[in-house]
Amino acid sequence: MCIRGRPRVYEFCGEGMHARRHHPRRACAEAAQPGGTAARKRLEEFCSAAAGGDGLRNFDKLRNDPNLPAVCSNLSPWINHGQVSFQRVALDVRALRRHPNGTAAFIEEGLVRRELSDNYVYYAPDDYDSLSGAAQWARDSLDLHESDEREYLYSLDELDRAETHDDLWNAAQMQLVGEGGMHGFLRMY
């Protein structure tokens, strides 16, 4: 999607990622209480079918279905803010010795992919967060198509209010605004 009046969207897209004051954040704040105790509680819910959290059991098969939010661990708030380490989470999940396929997929996503991103940041410290850190072919493609006519153009307010032609994108945006987060599969949409 392209924003009207801004020819190089990728250079300023970070500006629009900051939370707007008028958005409700109560649901997110209530869902992610801070602290290690809350993180452990969420992990137990994710792993325990008795608590209604069939997440680990079904993680390998259903984690990419945004209609099933309980299949995701939703531990990112605690992991990203250092209130629990993924190493601790992975060790605890592995110690359960249940749901081997779900466990393997969960650890692969949390450990391997996290390490890949950490290594990228480590080895590209000066440009990991800028377009100069992208592969040359990607930068060439962006430059080649910079002046292409866009079928749809949106203002920041239209994007913010989820008023686009794309129902799935709108739903993902509304989830982000309303809940403070977005299903992992929709983040890649």
Short mmCIF file of N, CA and C in Angstrom, two decimals:
data_model
loop_
_atom_site.label_atom_id
_atom_site.label_comp_id
_atom_site.label_asym_id
_atom_site.label_seq_id
_atom_site.Cartn_x
_atom_site.Cartn_y
_atom_site.Cartn_z
N MET A 1 0.83 -1.17 0.00
CA MET A 1 0.00 0.00 0.00
C MET A 1 0.88 1.23 0.00
N CYS A 2 0.40 2.25 -0.59
CA CYS A 2 1.15 3.48 -0.72
C CYS A 2 0.36 4.62 -0.08
N ILE A 3 1.05 5.54 0.50
CA ILE A 3 0.40 6.67 1.15
C ILE A 3 0.49 7.89 0.26
N ARG A 4 -0.64 8.51 0.06
CA ARG A 4 -0.74 9.67 -0.82
C ARG A 4 0.23 10.76 -0.38
N GLY A 5 0.97 11.29 -1.34
CA GLY A 5 1.87 12.40 -1.07
C GLY A 5 3.22 12.00 -0.52
N ARG A 6 3.48 10.74 -0.38
CA ARG A 6 4.77 10.29 0.14
C ARG A 6 5.34 9.25 -0.81
N PRO A 7 6.28 9.62 -1.66
CA PRO A 7 6.74 8.70 -2.70
C PRO A 7 7.53 7.51 -2.18
N ARG A 8 8.23 7.64 -1.07
CA ARG A 8 9.05 6.54 -0.59
C ARG A 8 8.55 6.12 0.78
N VAL A 9 7.52 5.31 0.78
CA VAL A 9 6.84 4.90 2.00
C VAL A 9 7.79 4.25 3.00
N TYR A 10 8.69 3.41 2.52
CA TYR A 10 9.54 2.66 3.42
C TYR A 10 10.47 3.53 4.24
N GLU A 11 10.74 4.77 3.82
CA GLU A 11 11.66 5.62 4.57
C GLU A 11 11.03 6.25 5.80
N PHE A 12 9.71 6.35 5.84
CA PHE A 12 9.09 7.01 6.97
C PHE A 12 8.08 6.11 7.68
N CYS A 13 7.95 4.86 7.28
CA CYS A 13 6.88 4.04 7.83
C CYS A 13 6.99 3.89 9.34
N GLY A 14 8.18 4.00 9.89
CA GLY A 14 8.33 3.92 11.33
C GLY A 14 7.59 5.02 12.06
N GLU A 15 7.44 6.19 11.41
CA GLU A 15 6.73 7.29 12.05
C GLU A 15 5.30 6.90 12.40
N GLY A 16 4.67 6.13 11.56
CA GLY A 16 3.28 5.77 11.75
C GLY A 16 3.07 4.60 12.69
N MET A 17 4.16 4.03 13.18
CA MET A 17 4.03 2.85 14.02
C MET A 17 3.87 3.18 15.49
N HIS A 18 4.05 4.43 15.86
CA HIS A 18 3.89 4.80 17.25
C HIS A 18 2.41 4.84 17.60
N ALA A 19 2.07 4.35 18.76
CA ALA A 19 0.66 4.30 19.18
C ALA A 19 0.07 5.70 19.26
N ARG A 20 -1.12 5.84 18.74
CA ARG A 20 -1.84 7.10 18.83
C ARG A 20 -2.51 7.20 20.20
N ARG A 21 -2.56 8.37 20.77
CA ARG A 21 -3.14 8.54 22.10
C ARG A 21 -4.62 8.21 22.16
N HIS A 22 -5.33 8.41 21.06
CA HIS A 22 -6.77 8.20 21.08
C HIS A 22 -7.18 6.74 20.93
N HIS A 23 -6.21 5.84 20.77
CA HIS A 23 -6.56 4.43 20.63
C HIS A 23 -6.73 3.78 22.00
N PRO A 24 -7.73 2.91 22.10
CA PRO A 24 -7.91 2.20 23.37
C PRO A 24 -6.78 1.19 23.59
N ARG A 25 -6.16 1.25 24.71
CA ARG A 25 -5.09 0.31 25.05
C ARG A 25 -5.43 -0.52 26.28
N ARG A 26 -6.59 -0.30 26.84
CA ARG A 26 -6.97 -1.00 28.06
C ARG A 26 -6.94 -2.51 27.89
N ALA A 27 -7.49 -3.02 26.77
CA ALA A 27 -7.54 -4.46 26.57
C ALA A 27 -6.14 -5.06 26.56
N CYS A 28 -5.21 -4.38 25.91
CA CYS A 28 -3.83 -4.87 25.85
C CYS A 28 -3.21 -4.86 27.23
N ALA A 29 -3.40 -3.76 27.96
CA ALA A 29 -2.80 -3.64 29.29
C ALA A 29 -3.36 -4.69 30.24
N GLU A 30 -4.65 -4.97 30.13
CA GLU A 30 -5.25 -5.97 31.00
C GLU A 30 -4.81 -7.38 30.62
N ALA A 31 -4.60 -7.61 29.35
CA ALA A 31 -4.21 -8.94 28.89
C ALA A 31 -2.77 -9.27 29.24
N ALA A 32 -1.91 -8.29 29.32
CA ALA A 32 -0.48 -8.53 29.54
C ALA A 32 -0.02 -7.83 30.81
N GLN A 33 -0.41 -8.35 31.94
CA GLN A 33 0.06 -7.80 33.21
C GLN A 33 1.56 -8.05 33.31
N PRO A 34 2.31 -7.10 33.80
CA PRO A 34 3.76 -7.26 33.86
C PRO A 34 4.20 -8.27 34.90
N GLY A 35 5.41 -8.76 34.70
CA GLY A 35 6.05 -9.61 35.70
C GLY A 35 6.17 -11.06 35.30
N GLY A 36 7.12 -11.71 35.94
CA GLY A 36 7.39 -13.11 35.68
C GLY A 36 6.24 -14.02 36.04
N THR A 37 5.50 -13.68 37.11
CA THR A 37 4.36 -14.51 37.52
C THR A 37 3.30 -14.54 36.42
N ALA A 38 3.01 -13.39 35.85
CA ALA A 38 2.03 -13.32 34.77
C ALA A 38 2.53 -14.08 33.54
N ALA A 39 3.83 -14.01 33.27
CA ALA A 39 4.39 -14.73 32.14
C ALA A 39 4.24 -16.24 32.33
N ARG A 40 4.52 -16.70 33.55
CA ARG A 40 4.41 -18.14 33.83
C ARG A 40 2.95 -18.60 33.73
N LYS A 41 2.05 -17.74 34.17
CA LYS A 41 0.63 -18.08 34.07
C LYS A 41 0.23 -18.23 32.60
N ARG A 42 0.68 -17.30 31.75
CA ARG A 42 0.35 -17.38 30.33
C ARG A 42 0.96 -18.62 29.71
N LEU A 43 2.19 -18.97 30.09
CA LEU A 43 2.83 -20.18 29.57
C LEU A 43 2.03 -21.42 29.98
N GLU A 44 1.58 -21.46 31.22
CA GLU A 44 0.78 -22.60 31.68
C GLU A 44 -0.52 -22.71 30.89
N GLU A 45 -1.16 -21.58 30.62
CA GLU A 45 -2.39 -21.60 29.82
C GLU A 45 -2.13 -22.12 28.42
N PHE A 46 -1.03 -21.70 27.85
CA PHE A 46 -0.66 -22.13 26.50
C PHE A 46 -0.41 -23.64 26.44
N CYS A 47 0.21 -24.17 27.48
CA CYS A 47 0.60 -25.58 27.48
C CYS A 47 -0.47 -26.53 27.98
N SER A 48 -1.43 -26.03 28.73
CA SER A 48 -2.38 -26.89 29.42
C SER A 48 -3.74 -26.92 28.74
N ALA A 49 -4.14 -28.11 28.28
CA ALA A 49 -5.47 -28.26 27.70
C ALA A 49 -6.53 -28.06 28.79
N ALA A 50 -6.20 -28.39 30.04
CA ALA A 50 -7.15 -28.23 31.14
C ALA A 50 -7.53 -26.76 31.34
N ALA A 51 -6.60 -25.87 31.03
CA ALA A 51 -6.87 -24.43 31.17
C ALA A 51 -7.48 -23.85 29.89
N GLY A 52 -7.87 -24.73 28.99
CA GLY A 52 -8.46 -24.26 27.74
C GLY A 52 -7.45 -23.81 26.71
N GLY A 53 -6.19 -24.06 26.96
CA GLY A 53 -5.15 -23.62 26.04
C GLY A 53 -4.53 -24.76 25.29
N ASP A 54 -5.17 -25.18 24.23
CA ASP A 54 -4.64 -26.26 23.42
C ASP A 54 -3.51 -25.79 22.51
N GLY A 55 -2.89 -24.68 22.87
CA GLY A 55 -1.88 -24.09 22.02
C GLY A 55 -0.72 -24.99 21.69
N LEU A 56 -0.06 -25.52 22.69
CA LEU A 56 1.11 -26.35 22.44
C LEU A 56 0.72 -27.61 21.67
N ARG A 57 -0.40 -28.20 22.02
CA ARG A 57 -0.85 -29.42 21.35
C ARG A 57 -1.06 -29.18 19.85
N ASN A 58 -1.57 -28.03 19.49
CA ASN A 58 -1.93 -27.73 18.11
C ASN A 58 -1.00 -26.74 17.42
N PHE A 59 0.05 -26.34 18.09
CA PHE A 59 0.90 -25.27 17.58
C PHE A 59 1.45 -25.57 16.19
N ASP A 60 1.92 -26.77 15.97
CA ASP A 60 2.53 -27.10 14.68
C ASP A 60 1.53 -27.06 13.54
N LYS A 61 0.26 -27.37 13.80
CA LYS A 61 -0.74 -27.44 12.74
C LYS A 61 -1.55 -26.16 12.58
N LEU A 62 -1.80 -25.45 13.66
CA LEU A 62 -2.79 -24.37 13.62
C LEU A 62 -2.26 -22.98 13.97
N ARG A 63 -0.96 -22.83 14.20
CA ARG A 63 -0.43 -21.54 14.65
C ARG A 63 -0.65 -20.41 13.66
N ASN A 64 -0.82 -20.71 12.38
CA ASN A 64 -0.99 -19.66 11.38
C ASN A 64 -2.44 -19.31 11.11
N ASP A 65 -3.36 -19.84 11.88
CA ASP A 65 -4.78 -19.52 11.70
C ASP A 65 -5.15 -18.39 12.65
N PRO A 66 -5.37 -17.17 12.11
CA PRO A 66 -5.67 -16.03 12.98
C PRO A 66 -7.03 -16.13 13.67
N ASN A 67 -7.85 -17.11 13.28
CA ASN A 67 -9.13 -17.32 13.95
C ASN A 67 -8.98 -18.10 15.25
N LEU A 68 -7.78 -18.58 15.51
CA LEU A 68 -7.51 -19.39 16.70
C LEU A 68 -6.41 -18.75 17.54
N PRO A 69 -6.68 -17.63 18.19
CA PRO A 69 -5.61 -16.93 18.91
C PRO A 69 -5.02 -17.70 20.08
N ALA A 70 -5.76 -18.66 20.66
CA ALA A 70 -5.24 -19.40 21.80
C ALA A 70 -4.16 -20.39 21.41
N VAL A 71 -3.99 -20.64 20.11
CA VAL A 71 -2.95 -21.56 19.66
C VAL A 71 -1.58 -20.90 19.75
N CYS A 72 -1.54 -19.59 19.69
CA CYS A 72 -0.27 -18.86 19.84
C CYS A 72 0.06 -18.70 21.32
N SER A 73 1.33 -18.65 21.63
CA SER A 73 1.72 -18.52 23.04
C SER A 73 1.40 -17.14 23.59
N ASN A 74 1.46 -16.12 22.75
CA ASN A 74 1.22 -14.73 23.19
C ASN A 74 2.14 -14.34 24.35
N LEU A 75 3.34 -14.86 24.34
CA LEU A 75 4.33 -14.55 25.37
C LEU A 75 5.23 -13.37 25.02
N SER A 76 5.09 -12.84 23.82
CA SER A 76 5.99 -11.78 23.37
C SER A 76 6.12 -10.60 24.32
N PRO A 77 5.04 -10.10 24.91
CA PRO A 77 5.21 -8.94 25.81
C PRO A 77 6.21 -9.22 26.94
N TRP A 78 6.17 -10.41 27.50
CA TRP A 78 7.06 -10.74 28.62
C TRP A 78 8.47 -11.06 28.13
N ILE A 79 8.58 -11.76 27.00
CA ILE A 79 9.90 -12.09 26.45
C ILE A 79 10.60 -10.83 25.98
N ASN A 80 9.89 -10.00 25.23
CA ASN A 80 10.50 -8.80 24.66
C ASN A 80 10.91 -7.77 25.72
N HIS A 81 10.28 -7.81 26.87
CA HIS A 81 10.62 -6.85 27.93
C HIS A 81 11.45 -7.49 29.04
N GLY A 82 11.98 -8.68 28.77
CA GLY A 82 12.93 -9.30 29.68
C GLY A 82 12.34 -9.83 30.98
N GLN A 83 11.05 -10.08 31.01
CA GLN A 83 10.44 -10.57 32.24
C GLN A 83 10.45 -12.09 32.31
N VAL A 84 10.73 -12.72 31.18
CA VAL A 84 10.99 -14.15 31.11
C VAL A 84 11.86 -14.35 29.86
N SER A 85 12.80 -15.27 29.94
CA SER A 85 13.65 -15.52 28.77
C SER A 85 13.04 -16.64 27.93
N PHE A 86 13.29 -16.57 26.64
CA PHE A 86 12.80 -17.68 25.82
C PHE A 86 13.52 -18.96 26.18
N GLN A 87 14.75 -18.87 26.62
CA GLN A 87 15.47 -20.08 27.04
C GLN A 87 14.71 -20.78 28.17
N ARG A 88 14.25 -20.01 29.16
CA ARG A 88 13.49 -20.59 30.27
C ARG A 88 12.20 -21.21 29.76
N VAL A 89 11.51 -20.49 28.87
CA VAL A 89 10.25 -20.99 28.30
C VAL A 89 10.50 -22.29 27.54
N ALA A 90 11.53 -22.32 26.70
CA ALA A 90 11.82 -23.51 25.90
C ALA A 90 12.17 -24.70 26.79
N LEU A 91 12.96 -24.46 27.81
CA LEU A 91 13.30 -25.56 28.73
C LEU A 91 12.07 -26.09 29.44
N ASP A 92 11.20 -25.21 29.87
CA ASP A 92 9.97 -25.64 30.56
C ASP A 92 9.05 -26.41 29.63
N VAL A 93 8.91 -25.93 28.40
CA VAL A 93 8.05 -26.62 27.44
C VAL A 93 8.62 -28.00 27.11
N ARG A 94 9.92 -28.06 26.90
CA ARG A 94 10.55 -29.35 26.58
C ARG A 94 10.44 -30.33 27.75
N ALA A 95 10.52 -29.82 28.97
CA ALA A 95 10.44 -30.68 30.15
C ALA A 95 9.07 -31.32 30.32
N LEU A 96 8.06 -30.75 29.71
CA LEU A 96 6.72 -31.34 29.80
C LEU A 96 6.64 -32.70 29.13
N ARG A 97 7.47 -32.90 28.10
CA ARG A 97 7.50 -34.15 27.33
C ARG A 97 6.12 -34.53 26.80
N ARG A 98 5.42 -33.49 26.29
CA ARG A 98 4.10 -33.70 25.67
C ARG A 98 4.11 -33.03 24.31
N HIS A 99 3.26 -33.49 23.45
CA HIS A 99 3.02 -32.87 22.15
C HIS A 99 4.34 -32.59 21.42
N PRO A 100 5.06 -33.64 21.03
CA PRO A 100 6.39 -33.45 20.43
C PRO A 100 6.40 -32.57 19.17
N ASN A 101 5.38 -32.67 18.32
CA ASN A 101 5.37 -31.85 17.11
C ASN A 101 5.14 -30.39 17.45
N GLY A 102 4.20 -30.13 18.34
CA GLY A 102 3.95 -28.75 18.77
C GLY A 102 5.15 -28.17 19.48
N THR A 103 5.78 -28.97 20.32
CA THR A 103 6.96 -28.51 21.05
C THR A 103 8.09 -28.16 20.09
N ALA A 104 8.35 -29.04 19.13
CA ALA A 104 9.43 -28.79 18.16
C ALA A 104 9.17 -27.51 17.35
N ALA A 105 7.94 -27.34 16.90
CA ALA A 105 7.60 -26.15 16.11
C ALA A 105 7.70 -24.88 16.96
N PHE A 106 7.25 -24.95 18.20
CA PHE A 106 7.30 -23.79 19.09
C PHE A 106 8.75 -23.38 19.36
N ILE A 107 9.60 -24.35 19.67
CA ILE A 107 11.00 -24.04 19.96
C ILE A 107 11.71 -23.54 18.70
N GLU A 108 11.39 -24.12 17.54
CA GLU A 108 12.00 -23.64 16.29
C GLU A 108 11.65 -22.18 16.06
N GLU A 109 10.39 -21.83 16.22
CA GLU A 109 10.00 -20.44 16.00
C GLU A 109 10.65 -19.51 17.01
N GLY A 110 10.63 -19.89 18.26
CA GLY A 110 11.13 -19.01 19.30
C GLY A 110 12.63 -18.91 19.39
N LEU A 111 13.32 -19.99 19.13
CA LEU A 111 14.77 -20.01 19.30
C LEU A 111 15.50 -19.75 17.98
N VAL A 112 15.23 -20.56 16.99
CA VAL A 112 15.97 -20.45 15.74
C VAL A 112 15.71 -19.11 15.06
N ARG A 113 14.45 -18.75 14.91
CA ARG A 113 14.14 -17.50 14.23
C ARG A 113 14.61 -16.29 15.02
N ARG A 114 14.51 -16.38 16.32
CA ARG A 114 15.00 -15.29 17.17
C ARG A 114 16.51 -15.14 17.02
N GLU A 115 17.21 -16.25 17.00
CA GLU A 115 18.66 -16.21 16.83
C GLU A 115 19.04 -15.62 15.47
N LEU A 116 18.28 -15.97 14.44
CA LEU A 116 18.55 -15.40 13.12
C LEU A 116 18.44 -13.88 13.16
N SER A 117 17.39 -13.38 13.78
CA SER A 117 17.23 -11.92 13.83
C SER A 117 18.29 -11.29 14.72
N ASP A 118 18.60 -11.92 15.84
CA ASP A 118 19.65 -11.38 16.71
C ASP A 118 20.99 -11.33 15.98
N ASN A 119 21.32 -12.38 15.24
CA ASN A 119 22.58 -12.41 14.49
C ASN A 119 22.60 -11.34 13.42
N TYR A 120 21.47 -11.13 12.75
CA TYR A 120 21.42 -10.08 11.73
C TYR A 120 21.72 -8.72 12.35
N VAL A 121 21.10 -8.43 13.48
CA VAL A 121 21.34 -7.15 14.14
C VAL A 121 22.79 -7.05 14.60
N TYR A 122 23.33 -8.15 15.11
CA TYR A 122 24.71 -8.15 15.59
C TYR A 122 25.69 -7.87 14.44
N TYR A 123 25.49 -8.52 13.29
CA TYR A 123 26.43 -8.39 12.18
C TYR A 123 26.15 -7.20 11.26
N ALA A 124 25.04 -6.53 11.48
CA ALA A 124 24.72 -5.33 10.69
C ALA A 124 24.28 -4.21 11.63
N PRO A 125 25.11 -3.86 12.61
CA PRO A 125 24.68 -2.92 13.65
C PRO A 125 24.36 -1.52 13.16
N ASP A 126 24.94 -1.11 12.05
CA ASP A 126 24.73 0.26 11.59
C ASP A 126 23.54 0.42 10.66
N ASP A 127 23.08 -0.68 10.07
CA ASP A 127 21.98 -0.51 9.12
C ASP A 127 20.90 -1.59 9.21
N TYR A 128 20.82 -2.30 10.33
CA TYR A 128 19.80 -3.33 10.46
C TYR A 128 18.38 -2.76 10.40
N ASP A 129 18.24 -1.48 10.76
CA ASP A 129 16.92 -0.87 10.81
C ASP A 129 16.68 0.15 9.70
N SER A 130 17.45 0.03 8.64
CA SER A 130 17.27 0.94 7.51
C SER A 130 17.29 0.15 6.21
N LEU A 131 16.86 0.78 5.16
CA LEU A 131 16.81 0.12 3.87
C LEU A 131 18.20 -0.28 3.39
N SER A 132 19.24 0.41 3.83
CA SER A 132 20.59 0.04 3.41
C SER A 132 20.97 -1.35 3.90
N GLY A 133 20.27 -1.88 4.87
CA GLY A 133 20.54 -3.22 5.36
C GLY A 133 19.87 -4.30 4.53
N ALA A 134 19.00 -3.92 3.60
CA ALA A 134 18.31 -4.89 2.75
C ALA A 134 19.25 -5.36 1.64
N ALA A 135 18.93 -6.50 1.09
CA ALA A 135 19.72 -7.04 -0.03
C ALA A 135 19.66 -6.08 -1.21
N GLN A 136 20.73 -6.06 -1.99
CA GLN A 136 20.79 -5.14 -3.13
C GLN A 136 19.64 -5.36 -4.11
N TRP A 137 19.27 -6.61 -4.36
CA TRP A 137 18.18 -6.88 -5.30
C TRP A 137 16.88 -6.27 -4.79
N ALA A 138 16.66 -6.25 -3.49
CA ALA A 138 15.44 -5.67 -2.93
C ALA A 138 15.44 -4.16 -3.10
N ARG A 139 16.57 -3.52 -2.84
CA ARG A 139 16.67 -2.08 -3.04
C ARG A 139 16.50 -1.72 -4.51
N ASP A 140 17.10 -2.53 -5.39
CA ASP A 140 16.95 -2.29 -6.83
C ASP A 140 15.49 -2.39 -7.25
N SER A 141 14.79 -3.38 -6.74
CA SER A 141 13.38 -3.56 -7.09
C SER A 141 12.54 -2.39 -6.60
N LEU A 142 12.80 -1.91 -5.41
CA LEU A 142 12.07 -0.74 -4.89
C LEU A 142 12.33 0.49 -5.75
N ASP A 143 13.59 0.70 -6.09
CA ASP A 143 13.93 1.84 -6.94
C ASP A 143 13.27 1.73 -8.32
N LEU A 144 13.29 0.52 -8.88
CA LEU A 144 12.70 0.30 -10.20
C LEU A 144 11.21 0.62 -10.21
N HIS A 145 10.52 0.31 -9.13
CA HIS A 145 9.06 0.47 -9.09
C HIS A 145 8.61 1.70 -8.32
N GLU A 146 9.55 2.56 -7.96
CA GLU A 146 9.21 3.74 -7.16
C GLU A 146 8.17 4.63 -7.84
N SER A 147 8.24 4.77 -9.13
CA SER A 147 7.31 5.68 -9.83
C SER A 147 6.13 4.95 -10.45
N ASP A 148 5.96 3.66 -10.15
CA ASP A 148 4.80 2.92 -10.66
C ASP A 148 3.51 3.57 -10.17
N GLU A 149 2.49 3.56 -11.01
CA GLU A 149 1.18 4.06 -10.60
C GLU A 149 0.58 3.07 -9.60
N ARG A 150 0.01 3.60 -8.55
CA ARG A 150 -0.60 2.77 -7.51
C ARG A 150 -2.11 2.74 -7.70
N GLU A 151 -2.68 1.54 -7.57
CA GLU A 151 -4.13 1.41 -7.71
C GLU A 151 -4.84 2.08 -6.54
N TYR A 152 -4.26 1.97 -5.35
CA TYR A 152 -4.87 2.54 -4.16
C TYR A 152 -3.86 3.43 -3.46
N LEU A 153 -4.32 4.58 -2.99
CA LEU A 153 -3.50 5.50 -2.20
C LEU A 153 -4.28 5.85 -0.95
N TYR A 154 -3.60 5.82 0.20
CA TYR A 154 -4.28 6.08 1.48
C TYR A 154 -3.53 7.12 2.29
N SER A 155 -4.28 7.91 3.02
CA SER A 155 -3.66 8.84 3.96
C SER A 155 -3.30 8.06 5.22
N LEU A 156 -2.46 8.64 6.08
CA LEU A 156 -2.14 7.98 7.35
C LEU A 156 -3.39 7.77 8.18
N ASP A 157 -4.30 8.74 8.17
CA ASP A 157 -5.54 8.59 8.94
C ASP A 157 -6.40 7.45 8.42
N GLU A 158 -6.48 7.29 7.11
CA GLU A 158 -7.25 6.17 6.55
C GLU A 158 -6.64 4.83 6.94
N LEU A 159 -5.32 4.75 6.91
CA LEU A 159 -4.66 3.52 7.34
C LEU A 159 -4.89 3.29 8.83
N ASP A 160 -4.77 4.35 9.60
CA ASP A 160 -4.95 4.28 11.05
C ASP A 160 -6.34 3.77 11.41
N ARG A 161 -7.35 4.22 10.67
CA ARG A 161 -8.74 3.84 10.94
C ARG A 161 -9.15 2.57 10.22
N ALA A 162 -8.23 1.92 9.55
CA ALA A 162 -8.50 0.67 8.82
C ALA A 162 -9.58 0.87 7.78
N GLU A 163 -9.40 1.90 6.96
CA GLU A 163 -10.36 2.22 5.90
C GLU A 163 -9.71 2.03 4.53
N THR A 164 -9.37 0.78 4.23
CA THR A 164 -8.77 0.46 2.94
C THR A 164 -9.72 -0.45 2.16
N HIS A 165 -9.33 -0.82 0.97
CA HIS A 165 -10.12 -1.74 0.15
C HIS A 165 -9.95 -3.20 0.59
N ASP A 166 -8.96 -3.46 1.46
CA ASP A 166 -8.56 -4.82 1.80
C ASP A 166 -9.11 -5.22 3.17
N ASP A 167 -10.11 -6.08 3.18
CA ASP A 167 -10.77 -6.46 4.44
C ASP A 167 -9.83 -7.15 5.42
N LEU A 168 -8.92 -7.98 4.93
CA LEU A 168 -8.00 -8.67 5.83
C LEU A 168 -7.02 -7.68 6.45
N TRP A 169 -6.50 -6.76 5.64
CA TRP A 169 -5.60 -5.75 6.19
C TRP A 169 -6.34 -4.91 7.23
N ASN A 170 -7.57 -4.53 6.94
CA ASN A 170 -8.37 -3.75 7.88
C ASN A 170 -8.56 -4.51 9.19
N ALA A 171 -8.86 -5.80 9.09
CA ALA A 171 -9.06 -6.61 10.29
C ALA A 171 -7.78 -6.67 11.12
N ALA A 172 -6.65 -6.83 10.45
CA ALA A 172 -5.37 -6.88 11.17
C ALA A 172 -5.08 -5.55 11.86
N GLN A 173 -5.35 -4.46 11.17
CA GLN A 173 -5.14 -3.13 11.75
C GLN A 173 -6.07 -2.91 12.95
N MET A 174 -7.32 -3.34 12.83
CA MET A 174 -8.26 -3.16 13.94
C MET A 174 -7.83 -4.00 15.15
N GLN A 175 -7.29 -5.19 14.90
CA GLN A 175 -6.79 -6.00 16.00
C GLN A 175 -5.61 -5.31 16.67
N LEU A 176 -4.71 -4.76 15.88
CA LEU A 176 -3.55 -4.06 16.43
C LEU A 176 -3.99 -2.88 17.29
N VAL A 177 -4.93 -2.10 16.78
CA VAL A 177 -5.39 -0.92 17.50
C VAL A 177 -6.19 -1.32 18.74
N GLY A 178 -7.07 -2.29 18.61
CA GLY A 178 -7.96 -2.65 19.70
C GLY A 178 -7.32 -3.49 20.79
N GLU A 179 -6.38 -4.36 20.40
CA GLU A 179 -5.79 -5.28 21.37
C GLU A 179 -4.33 -4.99 21.67
N GLY A 180 -3.73 -4.10 20.90
CA GLY A 180 -2.33 -3.77 21.13
C GLY A 180 -1.36 -4.75 20.52
N GLY A 181 -1.86 -5.69 19.75
CA GLY A 181 -1.01 -6.67 19.10
C GLY A 181 -1.74 -7.28 17.93
N MET A 182 -1.01 -8.06 17.15
CA MET A 182 -1.57 -8.65 15.95
C MET A 182 -1.11 -10.10 15.87
N HIS A 183 -1.98 -10.97 15.40
CA HIS A 183 -1.63 -12.37 15.22
C HIS A 183 -0.36 -12.45 14.35
N GLY A 184 0.54 -13.34 14.71
CA GLY A 184 1.82 -13.44 14.03
C GLY A 184 1.71 -13.65 12.53
N PHE A 185 0.76 -14.45 12.09
CA PHE A 185 0.63 -14.71 10.67
C PHE A 185 0.16 -13.45 9.93
N LEU A 186 -0.68 -12.65 10.57
CA LEU A 186 -1.16 -11.42 9.94
C LEU A 186 -0.06 -10.37 9.86
N ARG A 187 0.91 -10.43 10.76
CA ARG A 187 2.03 -9.48 10.67
C ARG A 187 2.82 -9.66 9.40
N MET A 188 2.75 -10.84 8.81
CA MET A 188 3.50 -11.11 7.58
C MET A 188 2.66 -10.91 6.34
N TYR A 189 1.42 -10.46 6.49
CA TYR A 189 0.50 -10.31 5.36
C TYR A 189 0.95 -9.19 4.45
#
